[in-house]
């Protein structure tokens, strides 16, 4: 497969990190060396001829720092895109003509197979990978997945009462004074019983020392903190392909 790159413009505003001498590999194919720009609006890479790729963050499903030589011989910033690398990804302004739109229609069947595109950005100095990853995280956070963000209407509904179902089956929550007024006589009795249990538990806890806690062996620690003498901190697990990873799905 021959990798076709179009002219691309690097972002001017909101640039978080920019680095030259950055090699790009697209699905394992060497695209050459160029400038990588991590901006708030998009991720862009351009070679000396002005050609490259420009990707908006909603298309990024995963980015990570890869140091696994079994996967790739060089340390790099790994970026996974949803779908194939499209024509608009190689255009600085994201524009495309009617002919390209027709080509996209022809590729609809391929899109149903959930293809991905793997971008590997290899810096000349691998010590810059942490800064690149941090910049990617900051910019990605500015473009949350709208399908995963709950609106306030999904959590609160002021038109229904406690225990009632209304629009969407949501419940209304009351404050302390308002809630007391809504209780029945049985509810008030239950609340009084619970208050008594809490008060009794608090009085017993005072006999155990500060914070009402003990050591597991029954002795009282000097600082009042619970101690489990048998607990051990598990060893840090072996690293996999990605030392850092940010799942953007």
mmCIF file of C-alpha atoms in Angstrom:
data_model
loop_
_atom_site.group_PDB
_atom_site.id
_atom_site.type_symbol
_atom_site.label_atom_id
_atom_site.label_comp_id
_atom_site.label_asym_id
_atom_site.label_seq_id
_atom_site.Cartn_x
_atom_site.Cartn_y
_atom_site.Cartn_z
ATOM 1 C CA UNK A 1 0.000 0.000 0.000
ATOM 2 C CA UNK A 2 1.295 3.450 -0.915
ATOM 3 C CA UNK A 3 0.677 6.027 1.814
ATOM 4 C CA UNK A 4 -0.838 9.170 0.277
ATOM 5 C CA UNK A 5 -0.351 12.375 2.262
ATOM 6 C CA UNK A 6 -1.813 15.774 1.404
ATOM 7 C CA UNK A 7 -0.783 19.276 2.378
ATOM 8 C CA UNK A 8 -1.463 20.054 6.011
ATOM 9 C CA UNK A 9 -1.132 23.179 8.137
ATOM 10 C CA UNK A 10 0.114 23.042 11.709
ATOM 11 C CA UNK A 11 -2.094 24.664 14.394
ATOM 12 C CA UNK A 12 -1.142 28.149 15.565
ATOM 13 C CA UNK A 13 -3.297 28.434 18.690
ATOM 14 C CA UNK A 14 -3.381 26.375 21.859
ATOM 15 C CA UNK A 15 -0.140 24.522 21.137
ATOM 16 C CA UNK A 16 0.818 22.356 24.130
ATOM 17 C CA UNK A 17 3.881 20.662 22.665
ATOM 18 C CA UNK A 18 5.719 20.827 19.360
ATOM 19 C CA UNK A 19 8.728 18.776 18.346
ATOM 20 C CA UNK A 20 10.775 18.427 15.186
ATOM 21 C CA UNK A 21 12.645 15.392 13.849
ATOM 22 C CA UNK A 22 9.648 13.216 14.669
ATOM 23 C CA UNK A 23 9.337 10.076 12.554
ATOM 24 C CA UNK A 24 5.833 8.827 11.737
ATOM 25 C CA UNK A 25 4.765 5.274 10.992
ATOM 26 C CA UNK A 26 1.214 4.692 9.757
ATOM 27 C CA UNK A 27 0.110 1.086 10.209
ATOM 28 C CA UNK A 28 3.787 0.138 10.199
ATOM 29 C CA UNK A 29 4.638 2.100 7.041
ATOM 30 C CA UNK A 30 7.338 4.762 7.318
ATOM 31 C CA UNK A 31 5.913 8.186 6.398
ATOM 32 C CA UNK A 32 9.193 10.006 6.973
ATOM 33 C CA UNK A 33 10.348 12.641 9.443
ATOM 34 C CA UNK A 34 8.592 15.868 10.279
ATOM 35 C CA UNK A 35 7.189 18.177 12.941
ATOM 36 C CA UNK A 36 4.604 16.927 15.441
ATOM 37 C CA UNK A 37 2.286 19.511 16.962
ATOM 38 C CA UNK A 38 0.028 18.676 19.911
ATOM 39 C CA UNK A 39 -2.541 21.463 20.114
ATOM 40 C CA UNK A 40 -5.825 21.859 21.962
ATOM 41 C CA UNK A 41 -7.811 21.622 18.738
ATOM 42 C CA UNK A 42 -6.074 18.734 16.972
ATOM 43 C CA UNK A 43 -2.981 16.582 16.570
ATOM 44 C CA UNK A 44 -0.948 17.380 13.451
ATOM 45 C CA UNK A 45 2.243 16.097 11.839
ATOM 46 C CA UNK A 46 3.886 17.608 8.739
ATOM 47 C CA UNK A 47 7.000 16.699 6.775
ATOM 48 C CA UNK A 48 9.449 19.033 5.024
ATOM 49 C CA UNK A 49 7.275 19.077 1.878
ATOM 50 C CA UNK A 50 4.264 20.330 3.857
ATOM 51 C CA UNK A 51 2.417 17.011 3.685
ATOM 52 C CA UNK A 52 1.136 15.140 6.677
ATOM 53 C CA UNK A 53 -1.829 14.198 8.835
ATOM 54 C CA UNK A 54 -4.196 16.224 11.006
ATOM 55 C CA UNK A 55 -6.431 14.373 13.447
ATOM 56 C CA UNK A 56 -9.198 15.664 15.697
ATOM 57 C CA UNK A 57 -9.217 14.203 19.204
ATOM 58 C CA UNK A 58 -12.674 12.552 19.095
ATOM 59 C CA UNK A 59 -11.194 10.088 16.586
ATOM 60 C CA UNK A 60 -8.439 9.059 19.010
ATOM 61 C CA UNK A 61 -9.491 5.926 20.890
ATOM 62 C CA UNK A 62 -6.151 5.292 22.629
ATOM 63 C CA UNK A 63 -2.791 6.930 23.092
ATOM 64 C CA UNK A 64 0.149 5.596 25.069
ATOM 65 C CA UNK A 65 3.907 5.518 25.446
ATOM 66 C CA UNK A 66 5.248 2.236 24.078
ATOM 67 C CA UNK A 67 8.622 0.869 25.122
ATOM 68 C CA UNK A 68 8.125 -2.775 24.196
ATOM 69 C CA UNK A 69 10.855 -3.798 21.700
ATOM 70 C CA UNK A 70 8.861 -6.899 20.775
ATOM 71 C CA UNK A 71 6.099 -4.694 19.379
ATOM 72 C CA UNK A 72 8.215 -1.944 17.839
ATOM 73 C CA UNK A 73 12.009 -1.498 17.911
ATOM 74 C CA UNK A 74 11.939 2.137 19.068
ATOM 75 C CA UNK A 75 10.289 3.910 21.968
ATOM 76 C CA UNK A 76 7.401 5.957 20.642
ATOM 77 C CA UNK A 77 4.046 7.632 21.190
ATOM 78 C CA UNK A 78 1.345 5.244 20.056
ATOM 79 C CA UNK A 79 -1.978 6.662 18.832
ATOM 80 C CA UNK A 80 -4.910 4.515 17.734
ATOM 81 C CA UNK A 81 -7.599 6.081 15.550
ATOM 82 C CA UNK A 82 -11.126 4.877 14.992
ATOM 83 C CA UNK A 83 -11.513 4.037 11.304
ATOM 84 C CA UNK A 84 -9.134 4.370 8.405
ATOM 85 C CA UNK A 85 -6.927 7.358 7.712
ATOM 86 C CA UNK A 86 -9.278 9.465 5.593
ATOM 87 C CA UNK A 87 -8.665 12.205 3.074
ATOM 88 C CA UNK A 88 -9.705 14.925 5.524
ATOM 89 C CA UNK A 89 -7.056 13.686 7.949
ATOM 90 C CA UNK A 90 -4.471 14.749 5.368
ATOM 91 C CA UNK A 91 -6.013 18.176 4.798
ATOM 92 C CA UNK A 92 -5.132 21.024 7.098
ATOM 93 C CA UNK A 93 -8.632 22.516 7.256
ATOM 94 C CA UNK A 94 -10.493 19.199 7.195
ATOM 95 C CA UNK A 95 -12.152 20.091 3.886
ATOM 96 C CA UNK A 96 -12.748 17.633 1.081
ATOM 97 C CA UNK A 97 -14.358 17.712 -2.334
ATOM 98 C CA UNK A 98 -17.381 15.946 -3.766
ATOM 99 C CA UNK A 99 -15.204 13.301 -5.359
ATOM 100 C CA UNK A 100 -13.695 12.422 -1.991
ATOM 101 C CA UNK A 101 -17.171 12.247 -0.438
ATOM 102 C CA UNK A 102 -18.171 9.734 -3.098
ATOM 103 C CA UNK A 103 -15.084 7.710 -2.267
ATOM 104 C CA UNK A 104 -16.132 7.722 1.383
ATOM 105 C CA UNK A 105 -19.546 6.382 0.391
ATOM 106 C CA UNK A 106 -17.847 3.522 -1.418
ATOM 107 C CA UNK A 107 -15.955 2.689 1.774
ATOM 108 C CA UNK A 108 -19.048 2.483 3.987
ATOM 109 C CA UNK A 109 -18.979 -1.294 3.888
ATOM 110 C CA UNK A 110 -15.407 -1.279 5.156
ATOM 111 C CA UNK A 111 -16.316 1.076 8.014
ATOM 112 C CA UNK A 112 -18.828 -1.468 9.268
ATOM 113 C CA UNK A 113 -15.895 -3.733 10.126
ATOM 114 C CA UNK A 114 -14.648 -1.196 12.709
ATOM 115 C CA UNK A 115 -11.189 -0.689 11.186
ATOM 116 C CA UNK A 116 -8.487 1.200 13.058
ATOM 117 C CA UNK A 117 -5.409 3.186 12.113
ATOM 118 C CA UNK A 118 -2.209 2.937 14.146
ATOM 119 C CA UNK A 119 0.086 5.956 14.285
ATOM 120 C CA UNK A 120 3.531 5.664 15.862
ATOM 121 C CA UNK A 121 5.438 8.889 16.497
ATOM 122 C CA UNK A 122 9.128 8.200 17.126
ATOM 123 C CA UNK A 123 11.114 11.142 18.555
ATOM 124 C CA UNK A 124 14.822 11.592 18.065
ATOM 125 C CA UNK A 125 15.152 11.931 21.841
ATOM 126 C CA UNK A 126 12.969 9.431 23.703
ATOM 127 C CA UNK A 127 13.113 11.535 26.875
ATOM 128 C CA UNK A 128 10.470 13.804 25.327
ATOM 129 C CA UNK A 129 7.857 11.031 25.310
ATOM 130 C CA UNK A 130 6.550 11.873 28.778
ATOM 131 C CA UNK A 131 5.964 15.504 27.799
ATOM 132 C CA UNK A 132 4.232 14.374 24.614
ATOM 133 C CA UNK A 133 1.997 11.986 26.517
ATOM 134 C CA UNK A 134 1.070 14.625 29.098
ATOM 135 C CA UNK A 135 0.207 17.130 26.377
ATOM 136 C CA UNK A 136 -1.969 14.539 24.648
ATOM 137 C CA UNK A 137 -3.814 13.821 27.896
ATOM 138 C CA UNK A 138 -4.507 17.506 28.508
ATOM 139 C CA UNK A 139 -5.788 18.098 24.995
ATOM 140 C CA UNK A 140 -7.825 14.898 24.888
ATOM 141 C CA UNK A 141 -9.586 15.942 28.102
ATOM 142 C CA UNK A 142 -10.876 19.036 26.306
ATOM 143 C CA UNK A 143 -12.832 16.822 23.899
ATOM 144 C CA UNK A 144 -14.881 14.339 25.980
ATOM 145 C CA UNK A 145 -17.004 11.695 24.320
ATOM 146 C CA UNK A 146 -20.491 13.217 24.304
ATOM 147 C CA UNK A 147 -22.067 9.762 24.352
ATOM 148 C CA UNK A 148 -20.472 9.084 27.731
ATOM 149 C CA UNK A 149 -21.243 12.423 29.377
ATOM 150 C CA UNK A 150 -24.445 12.369 31.427
ATOM 151 C CA UNK A 151 -26.550 15.493 31.364
ATOM 152 C CA UNK A 152 -28.105 16.868 34.530
ATOM 153 C CA UNK A 153 -31.475 15.602 33.334
ATOM 154 C CA UNK A 154 -30.091 12.071 33.527
ATOM 155 C CA UNK A 155 -29.329 12.527 37.231
ATOM 156 C CA UNK A 156 -31.888 14.950 38.668
ATOM 157 C CA UNK A 157 -35.559 15.556 38.000
ATOM 158 C CA UNK A 158 -37.301 18.225 40.079
ATOM 159 C CA UNK A 159 -40.772 17.301 38.843
ATOM 160 C CA UNK A 160 -41.157 14.075 40.811
ATOM 161 C CA UNK A 161 -41.313 13.302 44.515
ATOM 162 C CA UNK A 162 -39.321 10.981 46.753
ATOM 163 C CA UNK A 163 -39.914 7.427 45.615
ATOM 164 C CA UNK A 164 -42.110 8.559 42.727
ATOM 165 C CA UNK A 165 -41.302 7.875 39.122
ATOM 166 C CA UNK A 166 -41.724 10.646 36.614
ATOM 167 C CA UNK A 167 -39.904 11.636 33.464
ATOM 168 C CA UNK A 168 -37.393 8.873 32.947
ATOM 169 C CA UNK A 169 -38.162 7.304 36.321
ATOM 170 C CA UNK A 170 -35.850 9.713 38.207
ATOM 171 C CA UNK A 171 -36.225 10.651 41.863
ATOM 172 C CA UNK A 172 -36.225 13.969 43.635
ATOM 173 C CA UNK A 173 -33.914 14.469 46.615
ATOM 174 C CA UNK A 174 -34.894 16.585 49.628
ATOM 175 C CA UNK A 175 -32.861 18.554 52.170
ATOM 176 C CA UNK A 176 -32.922 17.854 55.927
ATOM 177 C CA UNK A 177 -35.834 20.073 56.925
ATOM 178 C CA UNK A 178 -37.837 19.435 53.776
ATOM 179 C CA UNK A 179 -37.295 15.703 54.149
ATOM 180 C CA UNK A 180 -38.557 15.637 57.749
ATOM 181 C CA UNK A 181 -41.766 17.260 56.661
ATOM 182 C CA UNK A 182 -42.333 14.526 54.090
ATOM 183 C CA UNK A 183 -41.966 11.647 56.606
ATOM 184 C CA UNK A 184 -44.965 9.694 57.871
ATOM 185 C CA UNK A 185 -45.359 8.771 61.547
ATOM 186 C CA UNK A 186 -43.781 5.392 60.806
ATOM 187 C CA UNK A 187 -40.901 7.070 59.041
ATOM 188 C CA UNK A 188 -40.300 9.398 61.985
ATOM 189 C CA UNK A 189 -40.232 6.427 64.367
ATOM 190 C CA UNK A 190 -37.740 4.626 62.144
ATOM 191 C CA UNK A 191 -35.547 7.726 61.983
ATOM 192 C CA UNK A 192 -35.588 8.087 65.766
ATOM 193 C CA UNK A 193 -34.592 4.430 66.132
ATOM 194 C CA UNK A 194 -31.682 4.870 63.726
ATOM 195 C CA UNK A 195 -30.520 7.997 65.548
ATOM 196 C CA UNK A 196 -30.499 5.997 68.777
ATOM 197 C CA UNK A 197 -28.414 3.255 67.229
ATOM 198 C CA UNK A 198 -25.905 5.775 65.914
ATOM 199 C CA UNK A 199 -25.649 7.502 69.293
ATOM 200 C CA UNK A 200 -25.122 4.159 71.042
ATOM 201 C CA UNK A 201 -22.452 3.145 68.552
ATOM 202 C CA UNK A 202 -20.662 6.465 69.037
ATOM 203 C CA UNK A 203 -20.613 6.094 72.824
ATOM 204 C CA UNK A 204 -19.125 2.607 72.563
ATOM 205 C CA UNK A 205 -16.550 3.809 70.069
ATOM 206 C CA UNK A 206 -15.223 6.377 72.553
ATOM 207 C CA UNK A 207 -14.055 3.567 74.834
ATOM 208 C CA UNK A 208 -11.731 2.308 72.110
ATOM 209 C CA UNK A 209 -9.577 5.431 71.987
ATOM 210 C CA UNK A 210 -9.207 8.184 69.419
ATOM 211 C CA UNK A 211 -11.250 7.549 66.313
ATOM 212 C CA UNK A 212 -12.925 4.495 67.863
ATOM 213 C CA UNK A 213 -10.521 2.075 66.218
ATOM 214 C CA UNK A 214 -8.308 -0.764 67.439
ATOM 215 C CA UNK A 215 -5.536 -2.892 66.118
ATOM 216 C CA UNK A 216 -6.605 -6.247 64.749
ATOM 217 C CA UNK A 217 -5.002 -7.986 67.773
ATOM 218 C CA UNK A 218 -7.207 -6.020 70.188
ATOM 219 C CA UNK A 219 -4.601 -3.548 71.447
ATOM 220 C CA UNK A 220 -4.987 0.180 71.147
ATOM 221 C CA UNK A 221 -2.582 1.933 68.756
ATOM 222 C CA UNK A 222 -1.063 5.186 69.889
ATOM 223 C CA UNK A 223 -2.337 7.135 66.902
ATOM 224 C CA UNK A 224 -5.855 5.706 66.907
ATOM 225 C CA UNK A 225 -5.490 4.308 63.407
ATOM 226 C CA UNK A 226 -6.521 0.799 62.412
ATOM 227 C CA UNK A 227 -3.538 -1.411 61.650
ATOM 228 C CA UNK A 228 -3.562 -4.748 59.886
ATOM 229 C CA UNK A 229 -0.287 -6.417 60.791
ATOM 230 C CA UNK A 230 -0.852 -9.172 58.241
ATOM 231 C CA UNK A 231 -1.314 -6.868 55.246
ATOM 232 C CA UNK A 232 1.394 -6.644 52.644
ATOM 233 C CA UNK A 233 1.837 -4.306 49.741
ATOM 234 C CA UNK A 234 1.791 -6.387 46.570
ATOM 235 C CA UNK A 235 4.845 -6.051 44.326
ATOM 236 C CA UNK A 236 4.547 -3.844 41.336
ATOM 237 C CA UNK A 237 3.518 -5.912 38.351
ATOM 238 C CA UNK A 238 5.531 -6.352 35.245
ATOM 239 C CA UNK A 239 5.052 -3.694 32.635
ATOM 240 C CA UNK A 240 3.385 -4.511 29.385
ATOM 241 C CA UNK A 241 3.676 -2.881 26.040
ATOM 242 C CA UNK A 242 2.541 0.535 27.315
ATOM 243 C CA UNK A 243 4.158 2.142 30.352
ATOM 244 C CA UNK A 244 1.603 4.936 30.163
ATOM 245 C CA UNK A 245 -1.763 4.608 28.580
ATOM 246 C CA UNK A 246 -4.864 6.726 28.343
ATOM 247 C CA UNK A 247 -7.896 4.837 27.112
ATOM 248 C CA UNK A 248 -10.139 7.339 25.261
ATOM 249 C CA UNK A 249 -12.825 5.010 24.328
#
